[in-house]
Amino acid sequence: MLSLNHCQKMNSSNGNELPHRHPYPFYRNSKNPAQGNGWLRWTSMIHIRFSDNHYGGEIDLSGTPGDLRSICQSILELLQAQDMQVCIPVNELDPAPYDSCLNSLLIRKSDCSLKVMVDGSSLKIEGTPEKLEVFADWFNFDTSTESGYHHHFDYYEGNEWVDPASVLLIISVQ
């Protein structure tokens, strides 16, 4: 089972760790008191594979359409919250044909263009709230989307929305 080591600072505006560890793969802080103690269990089948190459690398983030829509929803919820970031643990698997697997997805509000990068064993995506809102739609796949369908999110000359140092991100349906 996946531990929360990489996501212990999730949804913390002050950067402090969560007061205790949860026994499940992912809990998301809920501001809605009607939803109980403030923590919702969210298990996912998201996988993130990474290869570093002379072009700067390539990341493949894959999941079911529902899992990918959950990322979209998490980004939109982050934008409504005072929290600065959300961390989503992911499942590791055989990385082939890539070099390695990453074990968490960290989405962070910042004052810069959208930037996709690898930070340790995490995929880190940051950008202004306006840009993150547009980016969230990249994860909005219809339930009937066939396995193998994918988008390429990367920088191109003249694109002011994406940081030139951003790593190529492929978002694909399993």
GROMACS .gro file of N, CA and C in nm, residues 1 11 15 30 50-52 56 61 68 78 80 82 89-90 117 125 142 144-145 150 154 168:
model
   69
    1MET      N    1   0.085  -0.118   0.000
    1MET     CA    2   0.000   0.000   0.000
    1MET      C    3   0.089   0.124   0.000
   11ASN      N    4  -0.251   2.012   0.088
   11ASN     CA    5  -0.356   2.100   0.135
   11ASN      C    6  -0.317   2.177   0.259
   15GLY      N    7   0.240   2.478   0.511
   15GLY     CA    8   0.349   2.385   0.484
   15GLY      C    9   0.374   2.285   0.594
   30SER      N   10  -1.143   1.824   0.307
   30SER     CA   11  -1.271   1.877   0.265
   30SER      C   12  -1.311   1.990   0.356
   50PHE      N   13   0.834   0.832  -1.615
   50PHE     CA   14   0.924   0.941  -1.654
   50PHE      C   15   1.051   0.887  -1.718
   51SER      N   16   1.094   0.953  -1.824
   51SER     CA   17   1.225   0.927  -1.884
   51SER      C   18   1.295   1.061  -1.903
   52ASP      N   19   1.419   1.066  -1.862
   52ASP     CA   20   1.500   1.185  -1.883
   52ASP      C   21   1.581   1.162  -2.010
   56GLY      N   22   1.516   1.701  -2.250
   56GLY     CA   23   1.461   1.751  -2.125
   56GLY      C   24   1.367   1.657  -2.055
   61LEU      N   25   0.143   1.057  -1.779
   61LEU     CA   26   0.048   1.047  -1.669
   61LEU      C   27  -0.075   0.979  -1.726
   68LEU      N   28  -0.877   1.061  -1.423
   68LEU     CA   29  -0.827   1.185  -1.481
   68LEU      C   30  -0.921   1.301  -1.452
   78LEU      N   31  -0.880   2.313  -0.556
   78LEU     CA   32  -0.763   2.386  -0.505
   78LEU      C   33  -0.778   2.534  -0.532
   80GLN      N   34  -1.040   2.711  -0.546
   80GLN     CA   35  -1.142   2.771  -0.460
   80GLN      C   36  -1.098   2.777  -0.314
   82GLN      N   37  -0.806   2.817   0.010
   82GLN     CA   38  -0.694   2.903   0.046
   82GLN      C   39  -0.562   2.826   0.045
   89PRO      N   40  -0.117   1.106  -0.430
   89PRO     CA   41  -0.031   0.989  -0.447
   89PRO      C   42  -0.078   0.908  -0.568
   90VAL      N   43   0.014   0.842  -0.632
   90VAL     CA   44  -0.019   0.761  -0.749
   90VAL      C   45   0.036   0.621  -0.730
  117MET      N   46   0.733   1.982  -1.408
  117MET     CA   47   0.870   1.943  -1.376
  117MET      C   48   0.870   1.820  -1.286
  125ILE      N   49   0.342   2.036  -1.084
  125ILE     CA   50   0.283   2.126  -1.182
  125ILE      C   51   0.243   2.252  -1.107
  142ASP      N   52  -1.413   1.226  -2.138
  142ASP     CA   53  -1.544   1.164  -2.135
  142ASP      C   54  -1.530   1.018  -2.093
  144SER      N   55  -1.653   0.761  -2.211
  144SER     CA   56  -1.641   0.668  -2.324
  144SER      C   57  -1.508   0.680  -2.399
  145THR      N   58  -1.415   0.764  -2.350
  145THR     CA   59  -1.286   0.780  -2.417
  145THR      C   60  -1.212   0.647  -2.418
  150HIS      N   61  -0.477   1.024  -2.600
  150HIS     CA   62  -0.389   1.106  -2.517
  150HIS      C   63  -0.374   1.248  -2.573
  154ASP      N   64   0.292   2.064  -2.384
  154ASP     CA   65   0.432   2.107  -2.381
  154ASP      C   66   0.445   2.249  -2.433
  168LEU      N   67   0.782   1.786  -2.125
  168LEU     CA   68   0.669   1.733  -2.201
  168LEU      C   69   0.586   1.640  -2.114
   0.00000   0.00000   0.00000
